[in-house]
CSV table of C-alpha atoms and ligand atoms in Angstrom, one decimal:
chain,number,residue,atom,x,y,z
A,1,MET,CA,156.4,63.7,33.2
A,2,GLY,CA,156.5,62.7,29.3
A,3,GLY,CA,156.3,59.2,28.3
A,4,GLY,CA,151.9,60.0,26.9
A,5,GLY,CA,150.4,58.4,24.0
A,6,VAL,CA,151.9,61.2,21.1
A,7,ARG,CA,155.1,60.7,19.6
A,8,PRO,CA,156.5,64.1,17.9
A,9,GLU,CA,159.4,63.9,15.4
A,10,LEU,CA,160.3,67.5,15.1
A,11,GLY,CA,162.9,69.1,12.9
A,12,GLN,CA,165.5,72.0,15.1
A,13,VAL,CA,163.6,75.6,15.1
A,14,PRO,CA,159.4,73.6,15.9
A,15,GLU,CA,162.1,71.1,18.0
A,16,THR,CA,161.3,74.6,20.0
A,17,ALA,CA,157.8,73.7,20.6
A,18,LEU,CA,158.8,71.0,23.3
A,19,TRP,CA,161.2,72.8,25.4
A,20,THR,CA,159.2,76.2,26.1
A,21,LEU,CA,156.0,73.8,27.1
A,22,TRP,CA,158.8,71.9,29.0
A,23,HIS,CA,159.9,74.4,30.7
A,24,ARG,CA,156.4,76.1,31.8
A,25,ALA,CA,154.6,72.4,33.0
A,26,VAL,CA,157.9,72.5,35.3
A,27,GLU,CA,156.9,75.4,36.9
A,28,ALA,CA,153.3,75.1,36.3
A,29,ARG,CA,153.6,71.7,38.5
A,30,ARG,CA,155.2,73.7,42.1
A,31,PRO,CA,152.4,74.7,44.5
A,32,ASP,CA,154.6,77.6,44.2
A,33,THR,CA,154.1,77.9,40.8
A,34,VAL,CA,155.1,81.6,39.5
A,35,LEU,CA,152.9,81.1,36.5
A,36,PRO,CA,149.9,78.1,36.0
A,37,ASP,CA,149.2,76.1,33.2
A,38,PRO,CA,147.7,73.0,34.2
A,39,LYS,CA,147.1,72.8,30.6
A,40,ALA,CA,150.6,72.6,29.7
A,41,VAL,CA,151.4,69.8,32.2
A,42,GLU,CA,148.5,67.9,31.1
A,43,LEU,CA,150.3,68.3,27.6
A,44,VAL,CA,153.5,67.1,28.7
A,45,GLY,CA,152.0,63.8,29.6
A,46,ARG,CA,150.4,63.6,26.5
A,47,ILE,CA,153.1,63.4,24.4
A,48,ASP,CA,156.2,60.7,24.1
A,49,PHE,CA,159.4,62.4,24.9
A,50,PRO,CA,162.3,62.3,26.6
A,51,PHE,CA,162.0,65.9,28.3
A,52,ALA,CA,163.6,66.0,30.3
A,53,ALA,CA,167.3,63.8,29.2
A,54,ARG,CA,166.9,65.9,26.3
A,55,PHE,CA,165.9,70.1,27.6
A,56,GLY,CA,166.9,69.0,30.9
A,57,GLU,CA,165.8,70.2,34.7
A,58,ASN,CA,166.7,74.2,35.5
A,59,ALA,CA,164.1,75.8,38.3
A,60,LEU,CA,165.8,79.2,37.6
A,61,VAL,CA,164.6,78.3,33.7
A,62,SER,CA,161.3,77.5,34.3
A,63,GLN,CA,160.4,80.4,36.4
A,64,LEU,CA,162.6,82.8,34.3
A,65,GLN,CA,159.8,81.3,31.3
A,66,ALA,CA,157.4,81.3,33.8
A,67,LEU,CA,157.7,85.7,33.8
A,68,ARG,CA,158.1,86.0,29.9
A,69,ALA,CA,155.0,84.3,29.3
A,70,ALA,CA,153.4,86.2,32.0
A,71,CYS,CA,154.0,89.4,30.3
A,72,PHE,CA,152.4,87.8,27.5
A,73,ASP,CA,149.6,87.3,29.7
A,74,ARG,CA,148.8,90.4,30.8
A,75,GLU,CA,149.3,92.2,28.1
A,76,VAL,CA,146.9,89.8,26.1
A,77,SER,CA,144.2,90.2,29.3
A,78,ASP,CA,144.6,93.9,28.9
A,79,PHE,CA,144.1,93.8,25.5
A,80,LEU,CA,140.5,91.5,26.5
A,81,THR,CA,139.9,94.0,28.8
A,82,ARG,CA,139.5,96.3,25.5
A,83,CYS,CA,138.6,94.0,23.3
A,84,PRO,CA,136.3,91.3,24.3
A,85,ARG,CA,135.9,89.5,20.8
A,86,GLY,CA,138.6,90.5,19.7
A,87,THR,CA,141.3,88.1,17.4
A,88,VAL,CA,144.8,87.2,19.4
A,89,VAL,CA,147.5,85.8,16.6
A,90,GLY,CA,149.6,83.9,18.4
A,91,LEU,CA,152.9,83.9,15.8
A,92,GLY,CA,154.9,80.9,15.8
A,93,ASP,CA,152.5,79.8,18.7
A,94,GLY,CA,154.2,76.4,19.1
A,95,LEU,CA,152.0,74.3,22.0
A,96,GLU,CA,151.8,77.4,24.2
A,97,THR,CA,148.3,77.3,26.4
A,98,GLN,CA,147.6,80.5,26.8
A,99,ALA,CA,144.2,80.1,25.2
A,100,TRP,CA,143.4,78.8,28.1
A,101,ARG,CA,145.1,80.0,31.0
A,102,VAL,CA,143.4,84.0,30.3
A,103,ASP,CA,140.3,83.3,27.9
A,104,ASN,CA,137.1,85.2,28.4
A,105,GLY,CA,134.9,83.0,26.8
A,106,ARG,CA,134.3,85.2,23.0
A,107,ALA,CA,137.2,86.0,21.4
A,108,GLY,CA,139.2,84.6,19.1
A,109,TRP,CA,142.6,82.2,19.0
A,110,LEU,CA,144.5,81.9,15.5
A,111,SER,CA,147.6,80.5,16.3
A,112,VAL,CA,150.3,80.1,12.9
A,113,ASP,CA,153.1,78.1,12.5
A,114,LEU,CA,155.1,76.4,10.8
A,115,ALA,CA,154.1,73.3,9.0
A,116,GLU,CA,155.8,70.6,11.7
A,117,THR,CA,154.6,72.3,14.4
A,118,ALA,CA,151.1,73.4,13.8
A,119,GLY,CA,149.8,69.0,12.5
A,120,LEU,CA,151.8,68.4,16.7
A,121,ARG,CA,149.5,71.0,17.8
A,122,ARG,CA,146.5,69.7,16.1
A,123,THR,CA,146.2,66.3,17.0
A,124,LEU,CA,147.0,67.9,21.2
A,125,LEU,CA,144.5,71.4,20.5
A,126,PRO,CA,142.2,70.1,18.0
A,127,PRO,CA,141.0,73.7,16.6
A,128,ASP,CA,137.2,74.5,17.7
A,129,GLU,CA,135.2,77.5,16.8
A,130,ARG,CA,136.9,80.3,18.7
A,131,ARG,CA,140.4,78.8,18.4
A,132,ARG,CA,142.0,78.2,14.6
A,133,ILE,CA,145.8,76.4,13.1
A,134,VAL,CA,147.2,77.8,10.1
A,135,ALA,CA,150.1,76.6,9.1
A,136,HIS,CA,151.8,78.9,7.4
A,137,SER,CA,155.4,80.8,8.4
A,138,VAL,CA,155.5,83.4,10.1
A,139,THR,CA,157.7,85.5,7.1
A,140,ASP,CA,154.3,85.1,4.7
A,141,PRO,CA,152.2,87.3,4.2
A,142,GLY,CA,149.2,84.7,3.8
A,143,TRP,CA,148.3,84.0,7.3
A,144,MET,CA,146.8,87.9,7.2
A,145,ASP,CA,143.6,86.5,5.3
A,146,GLU,CA,143.2,84.5,8.1
A,147,VAL,CA,142.8,87.1,10.2
A,148,ASP,CA,139.7,88.4,11.0
A,149,PRO,CA,140.2,92.3,12.4
A,150,ALA,CA,136.3,94.0,13.5
A,151,ASN,CA,136.3,93.7,16.8
A,152,GLY,CA,139.6,94.1,17.1
A,153,VAL,CA,143.1,92.1,16.5
A,154,LEU,CA,146.5,91.7,18.8
A,155,ILE,CA,149.8,89.9,17.4
A,156,SER,CA,151.7,88.4,19.9
A,157,ALA,CA,154.8,86.9,18.8
A,158,GLU,CA,156.5,85.1,22.3
A,159,GLY,CA,159.1,83.0,21.2
A,160,VAL,CA,160.1,83.3,17.7
A,161,LEU,CA,161.8,86.8,16.1
A,162,MET,CA,164.9,85.1,17.3
A,163,TYR,CA,164.9,82.1,14.6
A,164,LEU,CA,164.6,84.9,11.4
A,165,ARG,CA,166.7,87.3,10.4
A,166,PRO,CA,166.2,91.1,10.8
A,167,ARG,CA,165.2,92.1,7.7
A,168,GLU,CA,162.4,89.3,8.0
A,169,VAL,CA,161.5,90.7,11.4
A,170,ARG,CA,161.3,94.9,10.5
A,171,ASP,CA,159.3,93.2,7.2
A,172,LEU,CA,157.1,91.3,9.4
A,173,ILE,CA,156.1,94.4,12.2
A,174,ALA,CA,156.1,96.6,9.2
A,175,ALA,CA,153.3,94.7,7.5
A,176,CYS,CA,151.8,93.8,10.3
A,177,ALA,CA,151.6,97.1,11.2
A,178,GLU,CA,150.5,98.4,6.9
A,179,ARG,CA,147.7,95.6,7.4
A,180,PHE,CA,146.1,96.1,11.1
A,181,PRO,CA,145.8,99.8,11.3
A,182,GLY,CA,144.6,100.4,15.5
A,183,ALA,CA,146.2,96.5,16.1
A,184,ALA,CA,148.5,95.5,19.1
A,185,MET,CA,151.7,94.1,19.6
A,186,VAL,CA,153.9,92.0,21.8
A,187,LEU,CA,156.4,90.5,21.6
A,188,ASP,CA,160.5,89.4,22.8
A,189,ALA,CA,164.1,89.7,21.8
A,190,VAL,CA,167.1,87.5,23.0
A,191,PRO,CA,170.1,90.2,23.3
A,192,ARG,CA,172.9,90.5,20.9
A,193,TRP,CA,175.6,88.6,22.4
A,194,PHE,CA,173.1,85.5,22.9
A,195,SER,CA,171.6,85.4,19.6
A,196,ARG,CA,175.9,85.4,18.4
A,197,ARG,CA,175.9,81.6,20.4
A,198,ALA,CA,173.2,80.6,19.4
A,199,VAL,CA,174.2,81.3,15.9
A,200,GLU,CA,178.2,79.8,16.5
A,201,GLY,CA,176.0,76.8,17.9
A,202,LYS,CA,177.4,77.8,20.9
A,203,LEU,CA,174.5,77.9,22.3
A,204,ARG,CA,174.0,74.3,25.5
A,205,HIS,CA,171.4,73.6,27.9
A,206,GLY,CA,172.6,70.3,29.9
A,207,HIS,CA,173.0,68.1,26.1
A,208,TYR,CA,170.9,70.6,24.7
A,209,GLN,CA,172.0,72.3,21.5
A,210,ALA,CA,169.5,75.6,20.5
A,211,PRO,CA,168.8,76.4,16.8
A,212,PRO,CA,170.4,79.1,15.6
A,213,MET,CA,168.9,82.8,16.3
A,214,PRO,CA,170.3,84.8,13.9
A,215,PHE,CA,167.5,87.9,14.8
A,216,GLY,CA,169.7,89.8,18.4
A,217,MET,CA,168.5,92.8,20.3
A,218,ASP,CA,169.4,94.8,23.0
A,219,ALA,CA,166.7,95.6,25.4
A,220,ASP,CA,167.8,99.9,24.8
A,221,GLN,CA,167.6,98.7,21.3
A,222,ARG,CA,163.9,98.6,21.6
A,223,GLY,CA,163.3,102.6,19.8
A,224,LEU,CA,164.2,100.6,16.4
A,225,LEU,CA,161.1,98.8,16.5
A,226,ALA,CA,159.7,101.8,15.9
A,227,THR,CA,161.3,102.7,12.2
A,228,ALA,CA,159.5,99.7,10.5
A,229,HIS,CA,157.0,101.4,9.8
A,230,PRO,CA,154.8,105.3,10.3
A,231,ARG,CA,152.4,103.5,12.0
A,232,VAL,CA,154.8,102.0,14.9
A,233,THR,CA,153.8,104.4,17.0
A,234,ASP,CA,154.1,103.9,21.1
A,235,VAL,CA,157.3,101.2,22.0
A,236,ARG,CA,156.8,100.0,25.7
A,237,GLU,CA,159.3,97.4,27.2
A,238,VAL,CA,156.8,94.9,29.8
A,239,TYR,CA,158.8,94.3,32.6
A,240,PRO,CA,158.3,90.5,34.3
A,241,GLU,CA,156.5,90.4,38.1
A,242,GLY,CA,156.8,88.7,40.6
A,243,GLY,CA,158.8,85.8,40.8
A,244,ARG,CA,160.1,83.9,44.4
A,245,PRO,CA,163.8,85.3,45.8
A,246,PRO,CA,165.7,85.9,45.3
A,247,LEU,CA,164.2,86.4,41.9
A,248,SER,CA,162.0,88.4,42.5
A,249,ALA,CA,164.8,90.2,44.5
A,250,LEU,CA,167.2,91.0,41.4
A,251,LEU,CA,165.2,91.7,38.4
A,252,PRO,CA,164.0,95.2,39.2
A,253,ILE,CA,167.8,95.8,39.2
A,254,ALA,CA,168.4,93.9,36.3
A,255,ARG,CA,166.5,96.3,33.9
A,256,TRP,CA,169.4,98.3,34.7
A,257,ILE,CA,171.2,96.0,32.6
A,258,LYS,CA,171.3,96.8,28.5
A,259,GLN,CA,172.1,93.5,27.5
A,260,ARG,CA,170.1,91.4,28.7
A,261,PRO,CA,165.8,89.3,27.2
A,262,SER,CA,163.3,91.8,27.2
A,263,VAL,CA,160.1,91.9,25.8
A,264,VAL,CA,158.1,95.1,24.0
A,265,ALA,CA,154.7,95.8,23.7
A,266,LEU,CA,153.8,98.1,20.1
A,267,ARG,CA,150.9,99.6,19.1
A,268,PHE,CA,150.4,100.7,15.5
A,269,ALA,CA,148.5,104.4,14.7
A,270,GLU,CA,144.4,103.4,12.7
A,271,SER,CA,145.8,105.6,9.8
B,301,SAM,C1,160.7,78.5,21.0
B,301,SAM,S1,159.0,77.7,20.3
B,301,SAM,C2,157.6,79.1,21.5
B,301,SAM,C3,156.8,78.2,20.8
B,301,SAM,C4,154.8,79.5,21.6
B,301,SAM,N1,155.0,80.3,21.5
B,301,SAM,C5,156.0,79.4,23.4
B,301,SAM,O1,155.9,80.5,23.5
B,301,SAM,O2,155.5,78.6,24.2
B,301,SAM,C6,159.6,79.0,18.7
B,301,SAM,C7,157.9,78.3,17.8
B,301,SAM,O3,158.2,79.1,16.5
B,301,SAM,C8,158.0,78.5,15.4
B,301,SAM,N2,158.5,78.8,14.3
B,301,SAM,C9,159.8,79.3,14.0
B,301,SAM,N3,160.4,80.0,13.0
B,301,SAM,C10,158.4,80.0,12.3
B,301,SAM,C11,158.3,80.6,11.2
B,301,SAM,N4,159.2,81.4,10.5
B,301,SAM,N5,156.6,80.6,10.7
B,301,SAM,C12,156.1,80.4,12.1
B,301,SAM,N6,156.8,79.6,12.5
B,301,SAM,C13,157.9,79.3,13.4
B,301,SAM,C14,158.4,77.4,16.1
B,301,SAM,O4,157.9,76.4,15.0
B,301,SAM,C15,158.3,77.0,17.4
B,301,SAM,O5,156.9,76.8,17.6
């Protein structure tokens, strides 16, 4: 896979959008996939990039990435059941194809990403009436002006907060709670040991070295997210479900490990 017409030239952090896309596509092309994602497979075919040589192939990593994306899909689907015409904001959206996996034909989708990545998304997934793209750092509250809060808001921060500094993560959650009362937010975090290794430049997948990840949070620290703002009223972990054996048997046991990646759903009070 990989070898189509669009040739991306991305810096170290924006390039991570290709890493997650690649793993979702590798998983999606399996007949027994845990996350059907034909759009991801299509995109990888249209991008001229040596995905396998750069990122390697690791079926376990791909399955875990897909199960993480499925956690976000469940939260978004629940939100769209409550708010069918709501807006899903993808912070650091990269080339996430969720808006094709769980779309209901009525929701609004707003992708927020750095200029380089947003530009690539625009080329590959051109915006339309319901799916918009804005080039903004998520640390710049300017993106919030682009959100229509009228029919409900869910903010999804999938695979992005680890690239921010801890203070920026706290400020971002506080700003979202302040600006979008009643909204939901779903985010994920790598554990602290993983963040440390990335910062030390010791995180390698084959030939690929992951960028620094200054923000790490162990799974049992999620309660701290509530201290970002008084409107953060509900903090709930979203556990991966399903998977293929033996991973399917191991995941429920892994819940007892505190130093593991986690997906967390937040709710912001109305007032
Ligand atoms: C690992 S990728 C995840 C992409 C997508 N959410 C997914 O799960 O496939 C990280 C994304 O975060 C974006 N990103 C990193 N720092 C950012 C920032 N300060 N503001 C906006 N986007 C950022 C990168 O450009 C990249 O698209």
